[in-house]
Amino acid sequence: MTQAAGIVLAGGRSSRMGSPKAALEWHGSTLLRRICGIVARGVDGPVVVVRAPGQDLPELPDDVHVVEDAREGRGPLQGISAGLHAVRDEAEAAYVSSTDVPLLHPRFVAAVLGALDGDTDVVLPQVGGHRHPLAAAYRTELADAVERLIAADRMKPAFLFEAARVKRLDAEALLADPALAALDPGLDSVLNLNARDDYEAARARPAPEVTVRRFGALRRLGDGLPDPALIRAATLGEAAAAAGLTLDEHVVAALNGDQITRDPQAPLAAGDAVSFLAADAGG
Amino acid sequence: MEASPTPGGYFGRALVVDVTDGSAETLPLPDDVLRAYIGGAGLGAWLMHELAPPGVDPLGPEAPLAFCFSPLVGTPLTTSAKFAVVAKSPLTGLLNDALASSHFAIAGKLTGHDAIVVRGACAEPSVLLVDGDGPRLEPAGDLWGLPADDAERKLRERLGKAWRVASIGPAGERQVKYATVSHDGRHAGRGGLGAVLGAKLVKAVAVRPATKVASHNPHAVLEAARDLRTRSFGPATAKYRELGTLANLLAFNAIATLPTRNFQAATFSEAPRLAAEDLAEARGIARESCASCSIGCEHIYRSAGGKGVRVEYENVFALGPLCGVSDPDAVLEASRRCDEYGLDTISAGGTIAWAMECAERGLIDAPWLRFGDADAMLRAIDEIGAREGLGALLAEGSRAAAHIVGQGSIAFAPQVKGLELPGYEPRTLQAMALGLAVNARGADHNRSGAYEADLSGRHDRLSGGSPHVAAAIGTEDRAAVMDSLILCKFLRGVFDDPFPEWARLLSAVTGWDVDGDELEATARRIVLAKRAFNAREGWTRGDDALPDRFLDESLDLASGRTATLTRERLDAMIQEYYGARGLDPSGLLGTEQMEDLRLGVPVR
């Protein structure tokens, strides 16, 4: 069993946004694709998307599982329940995220999960005067307790927090993590988008600053770009374009020296290091 | 299967020379055997089944060593001028095939044989000559002790430029267990085949073309050659052309798969000093190609003494980061000395790195041997080449040396089946971990290129499972065919649908109605033939394994993740590999598979 899974709630009516949030464009990708990728980097277990019954979703990586709410429009507890049930045999805890947090940083996910200890069932960030139950960590064994609340029609997360051992993390506590303080000093990870204006303002922000390196014969590409180079890119595709590369069958990328990918929609976050290398590693 | 008595591209016979008295016999190679094994490494596996007595001492006179050519040799198909040297390895005690390239392959085949097998032992240092006049032996006392390059040059001066020579260096003469066979500066490097020739007192084998061989459809072959040549200039080979395989070094360092200090780490902080990206400009003096090759992967760097040194990722990794050495002058000099002695750089570097760790732990009395000490590394190479001092121990390879030293040192001896690991960290490349564990030759990156799957982005390279098993089998099968056709693996990226494309090449040369499916079956047969030979020679299930270090120690990555390869995970992959290959749970072939190997057929 892994320590932590990711649960991304994609349901919700998006009524103030005017169109489904999950499919909103984000630097050549979609909001849902981005959040799934960011959450995946903060957990060591599976990532599950919870959608409304029959809801259309944008394209997702093959390793993202999709489950459905039992009923539509009953609020976040319904989605949390579906998600916790889906992962409880595979993980001890889960980071639960909404779809509409495009500035979420993987380090935030890791920091919240890292605060979970033996005396805690829920780690609940409290930033800007608000509790953030959809940017929080939950023990998966809470699945039955959540189900009981739903059966009793007690649909607010607050009812769960009354029944569980909750550790609240304020901004000061979160920023005590030096890595998070460096990468997301404003805790924009919890900035959620409700209306069209919110989306457009967030979309107009500069993409995160990342470091790109090109190895071997790829270094001569990039039109004089130094190596390494600091660029702004929200996805691997944007980073490749900035480096003068195309993510075809001859080029792969390593994210922070770890995951290898050639998915142009792979999300990038501030402080990431992207290494582009020849796909053929023969030697 | 439609048989033809004289398939194009073949002579249908092997020359078997007993160097004890110079006698020779011709071994007919039936059409169905050639079709079942193609040539090169595949044909070599079959020949060893037929000609090596069970349990033979690899360094004994009864042990055969085969130079195997292939149907594509001599055609204009790019990278086809390659040959396989095949024998039971003195390093592993199992089947070993090592490839080298260039004119020896063409001249050797055009002696009129698909393979030249050497067995017996000479009474004095000798050279075996083979041409249209048959085989004969000449004394080689004046060549004994010379580096292979010098022996080759002297022989060609004496015999004439039409002769091509494969020679051993002083390490082969002294039966260092990882001595190479060399031709034109390129080494059939792995597994100690130079020691096999050295034990026979055969300094060199010289061949001169005496005949020709026709393809079944020369026009189709020429068309295919033109097409392949064009494709060989494309992006799939750019890496090899532009910087060579050393381009791996800095990239592998960035993804934590650069073995460092005897696999105690997977990144080397001083790696940039050895990077091709910079060294090529500062030290590159030439780029060379094998005969019949349009890729030109060989990058020659200037060493501190001004001499040119062929630079590959594997020699720089093994004599650099693996030993903790970052001085490019020292690494180039170490590589040059290995070439001069005729030492496999991977096994030399791996064995020295193991000894450095032993010295660091106080397990051997060699306080001078320390990670990062370039002079100590060079001294160790010299002692190995001379089999003097500590070199007498290290000349046996890391597994045998660890058994002598004991004290738990086998746990960190970087070897599988006795063959030292190449520069691919198994904990961060877990498809490759399987490939390294199960391959017949031992820890090897040329017979199992499973790292391709790890670096493809399609699987999590830190979490080996079923997809990794399938990928490892795929790369092993493709390598089996490429090593038997023979085509250089640096060409593999230009094939979109390899087995059907290779079948068309083979069909044009031989006239066989071979298709991709048949060639895939051939690949599986060759892989299993090697396994069957090993089983005959004492291989057991426990030999498909990795050293304890990789299973007991995790690696922390810069990303925050930890790379861990548990025994359970590796064993699960191995069992799944056996199942997918149709082997029994102990990794052995079944009756039908053994029958398919066409062993014991009457060939005389």
CSV table of N, CA and C in Angstrom, one decimal, chain B residues 84-155:
chain,number,residue,atom,x,y,z
B,84,ALA,N,30.9,-11.7,-35.2
B,84,ALA,CA,30.7,-12.0,-33.8
B,84,ALA,C,31.8,-13.0,-33.4
B,85,VAL,N,32.4,-12.8,-32.2
B,85,VAL,CA,33.3,-13.8,-31.7
B,85,VAL,C,32.6,-14.5,-30.6
B,86,VAL,N,32.5,-15.8,-30.7
B,86,VAL,CA,31.7,-16.6,-29.7
B,86,VAL,C,32.4,-17.8,-29.1
B,87,ALA,N,32.3,-17.9,-27.8
B,87,ALA,CA,32.9,-19.0,-27.1
B,87,ALA,C,32.3,-19.0,-25.7
B,88,LYS,N,32.7,-20.1,-25.0
B,88,LYS,CA,32.4,-20.1,-23.6
B,88,LYS,C,33.3,-19.2,-22.8
B,89,SER,N,32.7,-18.3,-22.0
B,89,SER,CA,33.5,-17.2,-21.4
B,89,SER,C,34.3,-17.7,-20.2
B,90,PRO,N,35.6,-17.3,-20.1
B,90,PRO,CA,36.3,-17.7,-18.9
B,90,PRO,C,35.9,-16.8,-17.7
B,91,LEU,N,35.2,-15.7,-18.0
B,91,LEU,CA,34.8,-14.8,-17.0
B,91,LEU,C,33.5,-15.2,-16.3
B,92,THR,N,32.6,-15.7,-17.2
B,92,THR,CA,31.2,-16.1,-16.7
B,92,THR,C,31.1,-17.6,-16.6
B,93,GLY,N,31.8,-18.4,-17.4
B,93,GLY,CA,31.6,-19.8,-17.5
B,93,GLY,C,30.4,-20.2,-18.3
B,94,LEU,N,29.9,-19.2,-19.0
B,94,LEU,CA,28.7,-19.3,-19.8
B,94,LEU,C,28.9,-18.9,-21.3
B,95,LEU,N,27.9,-18.9,-22.1
B,95,LEU,CA,28.0,-18.6,-23.5
B,95,LEU,C,28.3,-17.1,-23.6
B,96,ASN,N,29.3,-16.7,-24.4
B,96,ASN,CA,29.6,-15.3,-24.6
B,96,ASN,C,29.7,-15.0,-26.1
B,97,ASP,N,29.1,-14.0,-26.5
B,97,ASP,CA,29.4,-13.5,-27.9
B,97,ASP,C,29.7,-12.0,-27.8
B,98,ALA,N,30.7,-11.6,-28.5
B,98,ALA,CA,31.1,-10.2,-28.6
B,98,ALA,C,31.3,-9.8,-30.0
B,99,LEU,N,30.8,-8.6,-30.3
B,99,LEU,CA,30.8,-8.2,-31.7
B,99,LEU,C,31.9,-7.2,-31.9
B,100,ALA,N,32.5,-7.2,-33.1
B,100,ALA,CA,33.4,-6.1,-33.6
B,100,ALA,C,33.1,-5.9,-35.1
B,101,SER,N,33.7,-4.9,-35.6
B,101,SER,CA,33.3,-4.4,-36.9
B,101,SER,C,34.5,-4.3,-37.9
B,102,SER,N,34.1,-4.1,-39.1
B,102,SER,CA,34.9,-3.5,-40.2
B,102,SER,C,35.5,-4.6,-41.1
B,103,HIS,N,36.7,-4.3,-41.6
B,103,HIS,CA,37.2,-5.1,-42.8
B,103,HIS,C,37.4,-6.6,-42.5
B,104,PHE,N,37.7,-6.9,-41.2
B,104,PHE,CA,37.9,-8.3,-40.9
B,104,PHE,C,36.6,-9.2,-41.2
B,105,ALA,N,35.5,-8.5,-41.0
B,105,ALA,CA,34.2,-9.3,-41.2
B,105,ALA,C,34.1,-9.6,-42.7
B,106,ILE,N,34.4,-8.7,-43.5
B,106,ILE,CA,34.3,-8.9,-45.0
B,106,ILE,C,35.4,-9.9,-45.5
B,107,ALA,N,36.6,-9.6,-45.1
B,107,ALA,CA,37.7,-10.5,-45.5
B,107,ALA,C,37.5,-11.9,-45.0
B,108,GLY,N,37.1,-12.0,-43.7
B,108,GLY,CA,36.9,-13.3,-43.1
B,108,GLY,C,35.8,-14.1,-43.8
B,109,LYS,N,34.7,-13.5,-44.1
B,109,LYS,CA,33.7,-14.2,-44.8
B,109,LYS,C,34.1,-14.6,-46.2
B,110,LEU,N,34.8,-13.8,-46.9
B,110,LEU,CA,35.2,-14.0,-48.2
B,110,LEU,C,36.4,-15.0,-48.3
B,111,THR,N,36.8,-15.6,-47.2
B,111,THR,CA,37.7,-16.8,-47.2
B,111,THR,C,36.9,-17.9,-47.7
B,112,GLY,N,35.5,-17.7,-47.7
B,112,GLY,CA,34.6,-18.8,-48.2
B,112,GLY,C,33.9,-19.5,-47.1
B,113,HIS,N,33.8,-18.9,-45.9
B,113,HIS,CA,33.2,-19.6,-44.8
B,113,HIS,C,32.3,-18.6,-44.1
B,114,ASP,N,31.2,-19.2,-43.5
B,114,ASP,CA,30.3,-18.4,-42.7
B,114,ASP,C,30.8,-18.3,-41.3
B,115,ALA,N,31.8,-19.2,-40.9
B,115,ALA,CA,32.4,-19.0,-39.6
B,115,ALA,C,33.7,-19.7,-39.7
B,116,ILE,N,34.6,-19.2,-38.9
B,116,ILE,CA,35.9,-19.8,-38.7
B,116,ILE,C,36.1,-20.2,-37.2
B,117,VAL,N,36.2,-21.5,-36.9
B,117,VAL,CA,36.3,-21.9,-35.6
B,117,VAL,C,37.7,-22.4,-35.2
B,118,VAL,N,38.1,-21.9,-34.1
B,118,VAL,CA,39.5,-22.2,-33.6
B,118,VAL,C,39.4,-23.1,-32.4
B,119,ARG,N,40.0,-24.3,-32.5
B,119,ARG,CA,40.1,-25.1,-31.2
B,119,ARG,C,41.5,-25.7,-31.2
B,120,GLY,N,41.7,-26.4,-30.0
B,120,GLY,CA,43.1,-26.9,-29.8
B,120,GLY,C,43.9,-25.9,-29.1
B,121,ALA,N,45.2,-26.1,-29.1
B,121,ALA,CA,46.2,-25.1,-28.6
B,121,ALA,C,47.5,-25.3,-29.2
B,122,CYS,N,48.1,-24.2,-29.5
B,122,CYS,CA,49.4,-24.2,-30.2
B,122,CYS,C,50.5,-24.6,-29.2
B,123,ALA,N,51.6,-25.0,-29.7
B,123,ALA,CA,52.8,-25.3,-28.9
B,123,ALA,C,53.6,-24.1,-28.6
B,124,GLU,N,53.4,-23.1,-29.5
B,124,GLU,CA,54.2,-21.8,-29.3
B,124,GLU,C,53.3,-20.7,-29.8
B,125,PRO,N,53.6,-19.5,-29.5
B,125,PRO,CA,52.8,-18.4,-30.0
B,125,PRO,C,52.7,-18.4,-31.5
B,126,SER,N,51.5,-18.3,-32.0
B,126,SER,CA,51.3,-18.5,-33.4
B,126,SER,C,50.2,-17.5,-33.9
B,127,VAL,N,50.2,-17.4,-35.3
B,127,VAL,CA,49.2,-16.7,-36.0
B,127,VAL,C,48.5,-17.7,-36.9
B,128,LEU,N,47.1,-17.7,-36.9
B,128,LEU,CA,46.4,-18.5,-37.8
B,128,LEU,C,46.1,-17.7,-39.0
B,129,LEU,N,46.5,-18.2,-40.2
B,129,LEU,CA,46.2,-17.5,-41.4
B,129,LEU,C,45.1,-18.3,-42.2
B,130,VAL,N,44.1,-17.6,-42.7
B,130,VAL,CA,43.1,-18.3,-43.5
B,130,VAL,C,42.9,-17.5,-44.8
B,131,ASP,N,43.0,-18.1,-45.9
B,131,ASP,CA,42.7,-17.5,-47.2
B,131,ASP,C,42.3,-18.6,-48.2
B,132,GLY,N,42.4,-18.4,-49.4
B,132,GLY,CA,42.0,-19.4,-50.4
B,132,GLY,C,42.8,-20.6,-50.4
B,133,ASP,N,44.0,-20.5,-49.8
B,133,ASP,CA,44.9,-21.7,-49.7
B,133,ASP,C,44.6,-22.5,-48.5
B,134,GLY,N,43.6,-22.2,-47.8
B,134,GLY,CA,43.3,-22.9,-46.5
B,134,GLY,C,44.0,-22.4,-45.3
B,135,PRO,N,43.8,-23.0,-44.2
B,135,PRO,CA,44.4,-22.5,-43.0
B,135,PRO,C,45.8,-23.0,-42.8
B,136,ARG,N,46.6,-22.1,-42.1
B,136,ARG,CA,47.9,-22.5,-41.8
B,136,ARG,C,48.4,-21.7,-40.6
B,137,LEU,N,49.4,-22.2,-39.9
B,137,LEU,CA,49.9,-21.5,-38.7
B,137,LEU,C,51.3,-21.0,-39.0
B,138,GLU,N,51.5,-19.8,-38.4
B,138,GLU,CA,52.9,-19.3,-38.5
B,138,GLU,C,53.3,-18.9,-37.1
B,139,PRO,N,54.6,-19.0,-36.8
B,139,PRO,CA,55.1,-18.6,-35.5
B,139,PRO,C,54.8,-17.1,-35.3
B,140,ALA,N,54.5,-16.7,-34.0
B,140,ALA,CA,54.3,-15.3,-33.7
B,140,ALA,C,55.1,-14.8,-32.5
B,141,GLY,N,56.3,-15.5,-32.4
B,141,GLY,CA,57.1,-15.1,-31.2
B,141,GLY,C,57.4,-13.6,-31.2
B,142,ASP,N,57.6,-13.1,-32.4
B,142,ASP,CA,58.0,-11.6,-32.5
B,142,ASP,C,56.8,-10.7,-32.2
B,143,LEU,N,55.6,-11.3,-32.2
B,143,LEU,CA,54.4,-10.4,-32.0
B,143,LEU,C,54.0,-10.6,-30.5
B,144,TRP,N,54.4,-11.6,-29.9
B,144,TRP,CA,53.9,-11.9,-28.5
B,144,TRP,C,54.4,-10.8,-27.6
B,145,GLY,N,53.5,-10.2,-26.8
B,145,GLY,CA,53.8,-9.1,-26.0
B,145,GLY,C,53.4,-7.8,-26.5
B,146,LEU,N,53.1,-7.7,-27.8
B,146,LEU,CA,52.8,-6.5,-28.4
B,146,LEU,C,51.3,-6.1,-28.2
B,147,PRO,N,51.0,-4.8,-28.1
B,147,PRO,CA,49.6,-4.4,-28.2
B,147,PRO,C,48.9,-4.9,-29.5
B,148,ALA,N,47.7,-5.1,-29.5
B,148,ALA,CA,47.0,-5.7,-30.6
B,148,ALA,C,47.2,-4.8,-31.9
B,149,ASP,N,47.1,-3.5,-31.7
B,149,ASP,CA,47.3,-2.6,-32.8
B,149,ASP,C,48.6,-2.8,-33.5
B,150,ASP,N,49.7,-2.9,-32.7
B,150,ASP,CA,51.0,-3.1,-33.2
B,150,ASP,C,51.2,-4.5,-33.9
B,151,ALA,N,50.6,-5.5,-33.3
B,151,ALA,CA,50.7,-6.8,-33.9
B,151,ALA,C,50.0,-6.8,-35.2
B,152,GLU,N,48.8,-6.2,-35.3
B,152,GLU,CA,48.0,-6.1,-36.5
B,152,GLU,C,48.8,-5.4,-37.6
B,153,ARG,N,49.4,-4.3,-37.2
B,153,ARG,CA,50.2,-3.5,-38.2
B,153,ARG,C,51.4,-4.3,-38.7
B,154,LYS,N,52.1,-4.9,-37.8
B,154,LYS,CA,53.3,-5.7,-38.2
B,154,LYS,C,52.9,-6.9,-39.1
B,155,LEU,N,51.8,-7.5,-38.8
B,155,LEU,CA,51.4,-8.7,-39.6
B,155,LEU,C,51.0,-8.2,-41.0
